[in-house]
Amino acid sequence: MEYGELVARASAAAIEGWDFTALRGRVVEEPLPWSYERLLRDRLNGAASLLDLGTGGREFLAGLTPLPPRTAATEGHPPNLPIARRRLESLGVEVAATSKRSTGPWARRRPPTAAGTSPVPPPGWPRPGSP
């Protein structure tokens, strides 16, 4: 199959949130020597709250059940917001819209555990590796 045809098929695929099942088998990558999910599960053990930054369509967060009693999520990509809300509210998770200018309603009451696959932390939050 030619490159242009691969791109056309990928562009036409039904993709919702961050679920790329339609593209399965099209990417080859080496497994990492660590697991983000395992590291996060270790931190969630006994956690009272969790904030998932940039939850996407909720696929990752919903897979972490059982969730801490107070779990919330943010999403900055408008098409993903109704998807995340539809999927997470049944789990008791509050989902808030965010943007480059807003961190959502939790900016002043940061939970003890925060997670996210977003490469950039919200404004005012420490960057990874900073004190």
PDB file of C-alpha atoms in Angstrom:
ATOM      1  CA  MET A   1       0.000   0.000   0.000  1.00  0.00           C
ATOM      2  CA  GLU A   2       1.336   3.423  -0.941  1.00  0.00           C
ATOM      3  CA  TYR A   3       1.979   6.152   1.627  1.00  0.00           C
ATOM      4  CA  GLY A   4      -0.811   8.402   0.299  1.00  0.00           C
ATOM      5  CA  GLU A   5      -3.343   5.580   0.576  1.00  0.00           C
ATOM      6  CA  LEU A   6      -2.231   4.827   4.158  1.00  0.00           C
ATOM      7  CA  VAL A   7      -2.669   8.494   5.092  1.00  0.00           C
ATOM      8  CA  ALA A   8      -6.099   8.634   3.407  1.00  0.00           C
ATOM      9  CA  ARG A   9      -7.295   5.526   5.269  1.00  0.00           C
ATOM     10  CA  ALA A  10      -5.996   6.845   8.578  1.00  0.00           C
ATOM     11  CA  SER A  11      -7.661  10.215   7.982  1.00  0.00           C
ATOM     12  CA  ALA A  12     -10.985   8.498   7.240  1.00  0.00           C
ATOM     13  CA  ALA A  13     -10.810   6.199  10.305  1.00  0.00           C
ATOM     14  CA  ALA A  14     -13.351   6.748  13.075  1.00  0.00           C
ATOM     15  CA  ILE A  15     -11.217   7.939  16.000  1.00  0.00           C
ATOM     16  CA  GLU A  16     -12.850   9.082  19.225  1.00  0.00           C
ATOM     17  CA  GLY A  17     -10.877  10.550  22.118  1.00  0.00           C
ATOM     18  CA  TRP A  18      -7.472   8.873  22.195  1.00  0.00           C
ATOM     19  CA  ASP A  19      -8.710   5.457  21.044  1.00  0.00           C
ATOM     20  CA  PHE A  20      -6.591   4.617  18.000  1.00  0.00           C
ATOM     21  CA  THR A  21      -7.824   1.032  17.613  1.00  0.00           C
ATOM     22  CA  ALA A  22      -8.571   1.719  13.939  1.00  0.00           C
ATOM     23  CA  LEU A  23      -4.833   2.175  13.376  1.00  0.00           C
ATOM     24  CA  ARG A  24      -3.706  -0.943  15.284  1.00  0.00           C
ATOM     25  CA  GLY A  25      -0.800  -2.725  13.647  1.00  0.00           C
ATOM     26  CA  ARG A  26       0.346   0.375  11.794  1.00  0.00           C
ATOM     27  CA  VAL A  27       2.962   1.520  14.322  1.00  0.00           C
ATOM     28  CA  VAL A  28       6.001  -0.426  15.421  1.00  0.00           C
ATOM     29  CA  GLU A  29       7.741   0.641  18.602  1.00  0.00           C
ATOM     30  CA  GLU A  30      10.044  -0.817  21.205  1.00  0.00           C
ATOM     31  CA  PRO A  31       8.533  -1.562  24.622  1.00  0.00           C
ATOM     32  CA  LEU A  32       9.655   0.788  27.379  1.00  0.00           C
ATOM     33  CA  PRO A  33      11.606  -0.631  30.340  1.00  0.00           C
ATOM     34  CA  TRP A  34       9.009   0.883  32.703  1.00  0.00           C
ATOM     35  CA  SER A  35       5.221   1.143  32.857  1.00  0.00           C
ATOM     36  CA  TYR A  36       3.507   4.489  33.422  1.00  0.00           C
ATOM     37  CA  GLU A  37       0.358   2.668  34.486  1.00  0.00           C
ATOM     38  CA  ARG A  38       2.243   0.572  37.065  1.00  0.00           C
ATOM     39  CA  LEU A  39       4.045   3.636  38.461  1.00  0.00           C
ATOM     40  CA  LEU A  40       0.761   5.525  38.749  1.00  0.00           C
ATOM     41  CA  ARG A  41      -1.085   2.594  40.348  1.00  0.00           C
ATOM     42  CA  ASP A  42       1.667   2.442  43.014  1.00  0.00           C
ATOM     43  CA  ARG A  43       1.092   6.139  43.792  1.00  0.00           C
ATOM     44  CA  LEU A  44      -2.688   5.744  43.841  1.00  0.00           C
ATOM     45  CA  ASN A  45      -2.544   3.074  46.523  1.00  0.00           C
ATOM     46  CA  GLY A  46      -4.267   4.831  49.428  1.00  0.00           C
ATOM     47  CA  ALA A  47      -4.559   8.190  47.610  1.00  0.00           C
ATOM     48  CA  ALA A  48      -7.566  10.297  48.635  1.00  0.00           C
ATOM     49  CA  SER A  49      -7.771  12.163  45.337  1.00  0.00           C
ATOM     50  CA  LEU A  50      -6.547  12.199  41.752  1.00  0.00           C
ATOM     51  CA  LEU A  51      -6.531  14.825  39.014  1.00  0.00           C
ATOM     52  CA  ASP A  52      -5.989  13.536  35.472  1.00  0.00           C
ATOM     53  CA  LEU A  53      -4.624  16.319  33.267  1.00  0.00           C
ATOM     54  CA  GLY A  54      -5.634  16.151  29.624  1.00  0.00           C
ATOM     55  CA  THR A  55      -7.769  13.045  29.987  1.00  0.00           C
ATOM     56  CA  GLY A  56      -8.603  12.795  26.285  1.00  0.00           C
ATOM     57  CA  GLY A  57     -11.552  10.492  25.804  1.00  0.00           C
ATOM     58  CA  ARG A  58     -10.957   8.908  29.241  1.00  0.00           C
ATOM     59  CA  GLU A  59      -9.572   5.577  28.030  1.00  0.00           C
ATOM     60  CA  PHE A  60      -6.570   5.561  30.369  1.00  0.00           C
ATOM     61  CA  LEU A  61      -8.249   6.973  33.476  1.00  0.00           C
ATOM     62  CA  ALA A  62     -11.211   4.585  33.351  1.00  0.00           C
ATOM     63  CA  GLY A  63      -8.764   1.695  33.194  1.00  0.00           C
ATOM     64  CA  LEU A  64      -7.330   2.644  36.601  1.00  0.00           C
ATOM     65  CA  THR A  65     -10.465   1.676  38.545  1.00  0.00           C
ATOM     66  CA  PRO A  66     -11.021   1.600  41.408  1.00  0.00           C
ATOM     67  CA  LEU A  67     -10.310   5.322  41.485  1.00  0.00           C
ATOM     68  CA  PRO A  68      -9.637   7.435  44.585  1.00  0.00           C
ATOM     69  CA  PRO A  69     -12.804   8.807  46.246  1.00  0.00           C
ATOM     70  CA  ARG A  70     -12.232  12.315  44.843  1.00  0.00           C
ATOM     71  CA  THR A  71     -11.198  11.972  41.200  1.00  0.00           C
ATOM     72  CA  ALA A  72     -11.421  14.753  38.628  1.00  0.00           C
ATOM     73  CA  ALA A  73     -10.135  15.266  35.096  1.00  0.00           C
ATOM     74  CA  THR A  74      -9.356  18.127  32.740  1.00  0.00           C
ATOM     75  CA  GLU A  75      -9.566  18.228  28.956  1.00  0.00           C
ATOM     76  CA  GLY A  76      -8.438  21.052  26.694  1.00  0.00           C
ATOM     77  CA  HIS A  77      -9.409  19.628  23.295  1.00  0.00           C
ATOM     78  CA  PRO A  78     -13.078  20.677  22.820  1.00  0.00           C
ATOM     79  CA  PRO A  79     -14.142  17.634  20.722  1.00  0.00           C
ATOM     80  CA  ASN A  80     -12.965  15.293  23.522  1.00  0.00           C
ATOM     81  CA  LEU A  81     -14.839  17.095  26.319  1.00  0.00           C
ATOM     82  CA  PRO A  82     -18.321  15.579  25.766  1.00  0.00           C
ATOM     83  CA  ILE A  83     -16.746  12.153  25.176  1.00  0.00           C
ATOM     84  CA  ALA A  84     -14.810  12.331  28.449  1.00  0.00           C
ATOM     85  CA  ARG A  85     -17.835  13.585  30.364  1.00  0.00           C
ATOM     86  CA  ARG A  86     -20.098  10.878  28.970  1.00  0.00           C
ATOM     87  CA  ARG A  87     -17.629   8.145  29.871  1.00  0.00           C
ATOM     88  CA  LEU A  88     -16.356   9.428  33.225  1.00  0.00           C
ATOM     89  CA  GLU A  89     -19.394  10.896  34.967  1.00  0.00           C
ATOM     90  CA  SER A  90     -20.791   7.386  35.451  1.00  0.00           C
ATOM     91  CA  LEU A  91     -17.617   6.672  37.471  1.00  0.00           C
ATOM     92  CA  GLY A  92     -18.194   9.755  39.648  1.00  0.00           C
ATOM     93  CA  VAL A  93     -15.430  11.756  37.952  1.00  0.00           C
ATOM     94  CA  GLU A  94     -15.904  15.502  37.454  1.00  0.00           C
ATOM     95  CA  VAL A  95     -14.531  16.691  34.086  1.00  0.00           C
ATOM     96  CA  ALA A  96     -13.637  20.343  33.484  1.00  0.00           C
ATOM     97  CA  ALA A  97     -12.681  22.164  30.305  1.00  0.00           C
ATOM     98  CA  THR A  98      -9.259  23.782  30.330  1.00  0.00           C
ATOM     99  CA  SER A  99      -7.285  25.947  27.971  1.00  0.00           C
ATOM    100  CA  LYS A 100      -3.833  27.492  27.801  1.00  0.00           C
ATOM    101  CA  ARG A 101      -5.178  30.266  30.030  1.00  0.00           C
ATOM    102  CA  SER A 102      -7.076  28.131  32.535  1.00  0.00           C
ATOM    103  CA  THR A 103      -6.231  25.171  34.741  1.00  0.00           C
ATOM    104  CA  GLY A 104      -9.831  24.392  35.617  1.00  0.00           C
ATOM    105  CA  PRO A 105     -11.463  24.774  39.021  1.00  0.00           C
ATOM    106  CA  TRP A 106      -8.671  22.998  40.913  1.00  0.00           C
ATOM    107  CA  ALA A 107      -5.870  25.525  40.407  1.00  0.00           C
ATOM    108  CA  ARG A 108      -5.832  26.566  44.075  1.00  0.00           C
ATOM    109  CA  ARG A 109      -6.610  23.198  45.620  1.00  0.00           C
ATOM    110  CA  ARG A 110      -4.150  20.845  44.003  1.00  0.00           C
ATOM    111  CA  PRO A 111      -4.808  17.213  44.901  1.00  0.00           C
ATOM    112  CA  PRO A 112      -2.031  15.077  46.371  1.00  0.00           C
ATOM    113  CA  THR A 113      -1.835  12.935  43.217  1.00  0.00           C
ATOM    114  CA  ALA A 114      -1.855  14.369  39.694  1.00  0.00           C
ATOM    115  CA  ALA A 115      -1.444  12.375  36.497  1.00  0.00           C
ATOM    116  CA  GLY A 116      -1.420  13.109  32.819  1.00  0.00           C
ATOM    117  CA  THR A 117       0.069  12.240  29.515  1.00  0.00           C
ATOM    118  CA  SER A 118       0.102  15.875  28.436  1.00  0.00           C
ATOM    119  CA  PRO A 119       3.657  17.037  27.671  1.00  0.00           C
ATOM    120  CA  VAL A 120       3.121  20.494  29.203  1.00  0.00           C
ATOM    121  CA  PRO A 121       1.885  21.094  32.764  1.00  0.00           C
ATOM    122  CA  PRO A 122      -0.869  23.681  33.279  1.00  0.00           C
ATOM    123  CA  PRO A 123       0.225  27.280  33.987  1.00  0.00           C
ATOM    124  CA  GLY A 124       1.499  27.738  37.518  1.00  0.00           C
ATOM    125  CA  TRP A 125       2.189  24.032  38.104  1.00  0.00           C
ATOM    126  CA  PRO A 126       5.767  22.830  38.569  1.00  0.00           C
ATOM    127  CA  ARG A 127       7.449  21.184  35.603  1.00  0.00           C
ATOM    128  CA  PRO A 128       8.691  17.600  36.076  1.00  0.00           C
ATOM    129  CA  GLY A 129      11.994  17.581  37.900  1.00  0.00           C
ATOM    130  CA  SER A 130      11.545  21.046  39.404  1.00  0.00           C
ATOM    131  CA  PRO A 131      11.291  21.583  43.164  1.00  0.00           C
TER     132      PRO A 131
END
